[in-house]
Short mmCIF file of C-alpha atoms in Angstrom, two decimals:
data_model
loop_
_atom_site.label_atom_id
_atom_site.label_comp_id
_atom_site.label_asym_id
_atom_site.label_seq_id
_atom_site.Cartn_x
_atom_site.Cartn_y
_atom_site.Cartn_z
CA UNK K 255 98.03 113.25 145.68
CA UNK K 256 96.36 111.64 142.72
CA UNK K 257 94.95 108.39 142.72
CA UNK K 258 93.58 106.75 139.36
CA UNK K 259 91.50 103.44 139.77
CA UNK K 260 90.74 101.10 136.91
CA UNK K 261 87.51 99.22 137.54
CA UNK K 262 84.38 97.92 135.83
CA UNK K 263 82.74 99.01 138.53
CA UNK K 264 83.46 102.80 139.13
CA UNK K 265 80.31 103.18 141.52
CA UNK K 266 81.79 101.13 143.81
CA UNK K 267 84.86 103.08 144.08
CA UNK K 268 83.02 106.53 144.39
CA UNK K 269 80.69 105.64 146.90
CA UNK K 270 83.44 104.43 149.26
CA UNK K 271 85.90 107.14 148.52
CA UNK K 272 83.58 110.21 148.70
CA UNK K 273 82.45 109.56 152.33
CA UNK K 274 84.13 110.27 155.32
CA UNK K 275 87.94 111.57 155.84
CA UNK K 276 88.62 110.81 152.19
CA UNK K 277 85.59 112.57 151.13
CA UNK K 278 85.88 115.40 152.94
CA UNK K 279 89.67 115.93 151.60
CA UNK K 280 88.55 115.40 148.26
CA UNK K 281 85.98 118.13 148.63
CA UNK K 282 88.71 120.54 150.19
CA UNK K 283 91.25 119.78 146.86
CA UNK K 284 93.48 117.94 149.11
CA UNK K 285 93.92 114.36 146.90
CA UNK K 286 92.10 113.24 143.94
CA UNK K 287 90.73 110.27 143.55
CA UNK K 288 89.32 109.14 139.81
CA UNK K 289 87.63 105.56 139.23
CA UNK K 290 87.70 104.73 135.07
CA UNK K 291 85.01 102.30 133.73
CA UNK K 292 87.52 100.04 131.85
CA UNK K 293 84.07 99.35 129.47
CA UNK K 294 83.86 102.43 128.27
CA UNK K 295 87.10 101.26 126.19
CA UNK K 296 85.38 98.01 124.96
CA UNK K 297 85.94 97.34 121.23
CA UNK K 298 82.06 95.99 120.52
CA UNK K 299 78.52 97.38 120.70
CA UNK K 300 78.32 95.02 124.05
CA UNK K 301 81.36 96.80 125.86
CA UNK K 302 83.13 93.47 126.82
CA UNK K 303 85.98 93.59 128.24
CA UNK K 304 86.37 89.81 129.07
CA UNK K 305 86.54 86.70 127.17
CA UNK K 306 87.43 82.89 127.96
CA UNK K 307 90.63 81.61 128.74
CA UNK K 308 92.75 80.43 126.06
CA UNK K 309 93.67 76.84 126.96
CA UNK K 310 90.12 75.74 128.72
CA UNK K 311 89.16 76.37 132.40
CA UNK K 312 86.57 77.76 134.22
CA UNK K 313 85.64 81.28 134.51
CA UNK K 314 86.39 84.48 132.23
CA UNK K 315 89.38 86.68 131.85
CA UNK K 316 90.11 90.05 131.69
CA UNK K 317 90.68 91.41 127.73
CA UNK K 318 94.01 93.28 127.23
CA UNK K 319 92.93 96.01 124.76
CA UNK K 320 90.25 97.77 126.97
CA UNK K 321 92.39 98.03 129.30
CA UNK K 322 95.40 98.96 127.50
CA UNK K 323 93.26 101.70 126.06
CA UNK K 324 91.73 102.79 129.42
CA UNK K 325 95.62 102.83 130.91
CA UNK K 326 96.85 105.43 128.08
CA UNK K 327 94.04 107.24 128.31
CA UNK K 328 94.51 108.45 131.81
CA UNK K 329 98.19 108.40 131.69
CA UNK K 330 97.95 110.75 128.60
CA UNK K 331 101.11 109.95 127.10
CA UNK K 332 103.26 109.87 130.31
CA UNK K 333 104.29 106.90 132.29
CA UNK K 334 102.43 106.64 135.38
CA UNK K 335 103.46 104.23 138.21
CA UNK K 336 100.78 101.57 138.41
CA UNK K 337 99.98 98.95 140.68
CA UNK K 338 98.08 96.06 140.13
CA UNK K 339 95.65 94.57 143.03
CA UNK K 340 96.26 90.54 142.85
CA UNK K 341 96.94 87.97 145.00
CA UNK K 342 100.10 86.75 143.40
CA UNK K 343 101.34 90.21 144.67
CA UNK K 344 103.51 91.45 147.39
CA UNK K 345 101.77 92.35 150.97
CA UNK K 346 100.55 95.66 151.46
CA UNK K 347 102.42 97.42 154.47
CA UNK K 348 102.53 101.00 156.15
CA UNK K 349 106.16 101.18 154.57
CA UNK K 350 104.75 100.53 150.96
CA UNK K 351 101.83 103.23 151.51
CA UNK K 352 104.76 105.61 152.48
CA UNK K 353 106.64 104.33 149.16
CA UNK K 354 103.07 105.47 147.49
CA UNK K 355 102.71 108.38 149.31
CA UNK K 356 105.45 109.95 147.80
CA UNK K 357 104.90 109.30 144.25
CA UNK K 358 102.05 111.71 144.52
CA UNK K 359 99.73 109.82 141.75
CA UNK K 360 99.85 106.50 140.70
CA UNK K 361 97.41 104.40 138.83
CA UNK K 362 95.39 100.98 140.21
CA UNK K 363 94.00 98.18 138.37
CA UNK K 364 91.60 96.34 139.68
CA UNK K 365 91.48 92.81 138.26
CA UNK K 366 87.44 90.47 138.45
CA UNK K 367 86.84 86.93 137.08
CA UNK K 368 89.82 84.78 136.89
CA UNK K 369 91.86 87.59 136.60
CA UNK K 370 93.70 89.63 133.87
CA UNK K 371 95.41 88.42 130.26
CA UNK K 372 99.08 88.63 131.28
CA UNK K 373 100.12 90.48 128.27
CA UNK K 374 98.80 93.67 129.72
CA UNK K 375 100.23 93.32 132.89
CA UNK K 376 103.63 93.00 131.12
CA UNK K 377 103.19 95.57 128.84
CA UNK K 378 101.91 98.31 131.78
CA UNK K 379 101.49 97.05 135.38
CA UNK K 380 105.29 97.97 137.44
CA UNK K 381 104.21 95.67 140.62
CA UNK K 382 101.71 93.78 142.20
CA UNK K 383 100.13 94.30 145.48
CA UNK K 384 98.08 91.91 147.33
CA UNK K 385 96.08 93.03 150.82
CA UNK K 386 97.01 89.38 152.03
CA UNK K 387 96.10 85.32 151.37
CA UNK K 388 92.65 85.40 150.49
CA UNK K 389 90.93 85.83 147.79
CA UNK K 390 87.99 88.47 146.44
CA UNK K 391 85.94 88.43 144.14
CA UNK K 392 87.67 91.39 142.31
CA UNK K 393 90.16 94.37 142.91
CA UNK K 394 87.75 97.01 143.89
CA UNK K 395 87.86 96.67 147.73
CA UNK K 396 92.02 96.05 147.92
CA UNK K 397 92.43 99.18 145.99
CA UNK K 398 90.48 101.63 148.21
CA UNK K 399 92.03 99.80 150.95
CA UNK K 400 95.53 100.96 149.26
CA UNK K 401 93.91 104.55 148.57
CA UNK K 402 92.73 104.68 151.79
CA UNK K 403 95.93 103.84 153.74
CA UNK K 404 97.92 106.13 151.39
CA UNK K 405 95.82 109.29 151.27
CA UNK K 406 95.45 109.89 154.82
CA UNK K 407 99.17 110.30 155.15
CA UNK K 408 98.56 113.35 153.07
CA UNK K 409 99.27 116.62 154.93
CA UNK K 410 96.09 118.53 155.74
CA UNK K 411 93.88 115.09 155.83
CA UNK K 412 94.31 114.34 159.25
CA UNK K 413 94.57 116.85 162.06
CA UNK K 414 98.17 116.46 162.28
CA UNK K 415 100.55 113.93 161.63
CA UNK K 416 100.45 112.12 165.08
CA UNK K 417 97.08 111.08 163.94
CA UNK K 418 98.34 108.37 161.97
CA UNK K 419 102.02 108.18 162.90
CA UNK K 420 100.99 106.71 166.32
CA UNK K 421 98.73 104.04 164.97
CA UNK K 422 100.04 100.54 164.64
CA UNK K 423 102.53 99.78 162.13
CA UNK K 424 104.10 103.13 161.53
CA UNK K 425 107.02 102.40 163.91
CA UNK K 426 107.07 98.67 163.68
CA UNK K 427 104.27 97.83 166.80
CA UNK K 428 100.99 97.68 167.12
CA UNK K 429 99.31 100.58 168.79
CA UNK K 430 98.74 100.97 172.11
CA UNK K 431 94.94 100.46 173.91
CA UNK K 432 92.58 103.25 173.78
CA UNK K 433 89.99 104.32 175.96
CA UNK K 434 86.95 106.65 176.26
CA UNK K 435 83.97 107.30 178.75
CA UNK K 436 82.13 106.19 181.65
CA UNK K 437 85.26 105.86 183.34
CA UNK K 438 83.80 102.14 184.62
CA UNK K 439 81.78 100.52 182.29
CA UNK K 440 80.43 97.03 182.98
CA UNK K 441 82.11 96.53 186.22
CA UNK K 442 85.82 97.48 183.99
CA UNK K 443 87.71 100.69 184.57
CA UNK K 444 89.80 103.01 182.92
CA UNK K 445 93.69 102.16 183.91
CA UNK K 446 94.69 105.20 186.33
CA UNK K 447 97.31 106.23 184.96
CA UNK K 448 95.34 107.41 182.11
CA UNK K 449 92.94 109.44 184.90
CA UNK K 450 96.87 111.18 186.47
CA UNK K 451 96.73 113.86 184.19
CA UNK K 452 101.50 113.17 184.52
CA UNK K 453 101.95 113.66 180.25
CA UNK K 454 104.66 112.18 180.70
CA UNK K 455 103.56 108.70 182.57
CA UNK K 456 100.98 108.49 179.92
CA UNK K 457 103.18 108.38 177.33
CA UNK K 458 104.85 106.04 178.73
CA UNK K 459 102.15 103.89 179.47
CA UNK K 460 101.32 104.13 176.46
CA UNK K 461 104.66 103.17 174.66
CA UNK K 462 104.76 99.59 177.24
CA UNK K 463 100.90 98.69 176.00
CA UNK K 464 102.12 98.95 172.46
CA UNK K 465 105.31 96.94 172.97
CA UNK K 466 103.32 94.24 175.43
CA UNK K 467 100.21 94.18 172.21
CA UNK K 468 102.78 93.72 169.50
CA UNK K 469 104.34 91.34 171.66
CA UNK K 470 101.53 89.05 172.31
CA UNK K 471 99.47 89.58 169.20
CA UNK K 472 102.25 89.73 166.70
CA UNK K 473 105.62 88.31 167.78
CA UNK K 474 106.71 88.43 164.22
CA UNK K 475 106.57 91.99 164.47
CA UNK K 476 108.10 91.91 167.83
CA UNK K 477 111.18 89.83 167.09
CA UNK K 478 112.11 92.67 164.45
CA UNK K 479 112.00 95.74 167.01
CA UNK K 480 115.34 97.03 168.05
CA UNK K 481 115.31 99.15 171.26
CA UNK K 482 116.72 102.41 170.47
CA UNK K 483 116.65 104.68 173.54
CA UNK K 484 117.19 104.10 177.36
CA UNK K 485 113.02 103.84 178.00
CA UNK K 486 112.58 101.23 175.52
CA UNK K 487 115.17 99.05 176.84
CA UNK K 488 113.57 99.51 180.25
CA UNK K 489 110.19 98.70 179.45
CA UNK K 490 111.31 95.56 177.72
CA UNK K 491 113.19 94.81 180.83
CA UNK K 492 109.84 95.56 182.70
CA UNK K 493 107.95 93.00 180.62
CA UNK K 494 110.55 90.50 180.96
CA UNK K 495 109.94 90.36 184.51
CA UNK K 496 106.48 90.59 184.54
CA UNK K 497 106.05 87.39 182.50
CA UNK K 498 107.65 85.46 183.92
CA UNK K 499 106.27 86.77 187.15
CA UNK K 500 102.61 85.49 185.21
CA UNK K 501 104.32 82.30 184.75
CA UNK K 502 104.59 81.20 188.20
CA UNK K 503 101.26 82.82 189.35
CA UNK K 504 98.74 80.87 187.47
CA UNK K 505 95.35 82.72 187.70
CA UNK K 506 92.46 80.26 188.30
CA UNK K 507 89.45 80.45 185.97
CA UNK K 508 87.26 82.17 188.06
CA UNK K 509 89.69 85.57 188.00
CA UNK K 510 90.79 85.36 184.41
CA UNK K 511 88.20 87.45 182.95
CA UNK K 512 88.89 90.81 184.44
CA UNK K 513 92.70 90.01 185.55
CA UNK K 514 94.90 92.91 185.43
CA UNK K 515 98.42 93.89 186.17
CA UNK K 516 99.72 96.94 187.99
CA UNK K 517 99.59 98.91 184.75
CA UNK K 518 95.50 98.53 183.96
CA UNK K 519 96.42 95.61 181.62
CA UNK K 520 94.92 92.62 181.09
CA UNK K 521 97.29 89.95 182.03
CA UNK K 522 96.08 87.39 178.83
CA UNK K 523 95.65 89.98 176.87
CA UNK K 524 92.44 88.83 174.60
CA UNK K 525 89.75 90.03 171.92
CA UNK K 526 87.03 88.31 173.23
CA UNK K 527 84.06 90.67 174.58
CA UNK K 528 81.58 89.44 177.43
CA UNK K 529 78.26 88.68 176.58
CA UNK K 530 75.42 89.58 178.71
CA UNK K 531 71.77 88.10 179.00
CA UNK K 532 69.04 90.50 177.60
#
């Protein structure tokens, strides 16, 4: 897997992507990741590579020809699929990083200031990406996001493939809760079926957390999710039940904080984390 990034700030980009899992797979000749000062293809003594919008406004934009320049440079006479960060783009999923994935190199541009003259993205970008409805203050952090997401799909990054394949979004849910050591921390405990040592109750444990998170955190994602096997089907049975069961048991406020159903679960499931006195 080769990644190309187009940035006027190729620093950035190397910093980031030569720590950590990414770094380390770099080192070991697993993926390739190249950030290209789009400067270094200025036309002037200055390397500028933006100028002021034609038609007034605030704020500079991007010049074409550096770019242009910088884009057949590293293609080198090929085409090479390239994406363009931008928040007039598409959302970034797990099912476009697998689209990415196996493409094996593609090219980023990374747009800054009030973004890029549209005749380049025309004449070279094939689709936009956005990372969602916000706005930065330039491409750089979007596209290692992208990298990122993409190149630990790559075999030989990751331990093996279950490492990402049963995070959240792969299948369509979110992942299920994790945890680690003391077994009770703070007066909360590890759910027990987690403590059984029964693979196979853990699993599916597991596979009802994930359903239950999606469920409350992202219905969205929950209304799409077709049960496909006889478990499945069960657990969403299960959680049926145990809903409405919650319903019609109102907990008062002094037992909401640490309330738990019969699976270790919180029964309002909730982000917040308690906060105690120094």
């Amino acid at each position: 897997m080769r990644i190309d990034i187009l940035t006027l700030f190729p620093a950035l980009i190397d910093s980031v992507m030569g720590e950590s899992v990414i770094g380390r797979a770099q080192a070991r000749g697993l993926i390739e990741v190249h950030a290209y000062n789009i400067r270094d293809w200025a036309q002037d003594k200055h390397h500028k590579a933006d100028d002021a919008p034609y038609g007034g406004g605030r704020g500079m934009v991007m010049l074409p020809e550096p770019l242009y320049l910088c884009h057949q440079a590293v293609c080198g006479g090929r085409h090479v699929h390239t994406v363009m960060m931008s928040a007039q783009g598409a959302p970034f999923c797990q099912q476009k990083a697998r689209e990415l994935l196996a493409r094996e190199r593609f090219i980023i541009v990374c747009g800054h200031y009030e973004g890029i003259d549209q005749r380049f993205i025309d004449a070279c970008v094939d689709e936009e990406i956005s990372i969602g409805d916000f706005v930065l203050t330039g491409g750089e952090i979007p596209a290692m996001a992208v990298a990122d997401a993409v190149c630990r799909m790559v075999p030989g990054v990751l331990p093996d493939e279950t490492a990402f394949q049963e995070e959240s979004h792969w299948n369509g849910l979110l992942e299920y809760p994790q945890y680690t050591r003391p077994e009770v921390w703070r007066g909360r405990t590890v759910p027990e079926v987690l403590l059984s040592g029964h693979h196979a109750n853990i699993e599916r444990w597991r596979r009802k957390m994930s359903l239950k998170r999606t469920q409350a955190d992202r219905p969205d994602l929950f209304a799409q999710f077709e049960a496909q096997t006889k478990i499945d089907r069960k657990i969403l049975e299960e959680l049926a039940v145990e809903a409405v069961q919650e319903q019609n048991a109102p907990l008062s406020p002094d037992n909401t904080e640490n309330a738990c159903n019969s699976d270790g679960y919180p029964v309002k499931y909730t982000h917040e984390c308690e906060i105690v006195p120094h």
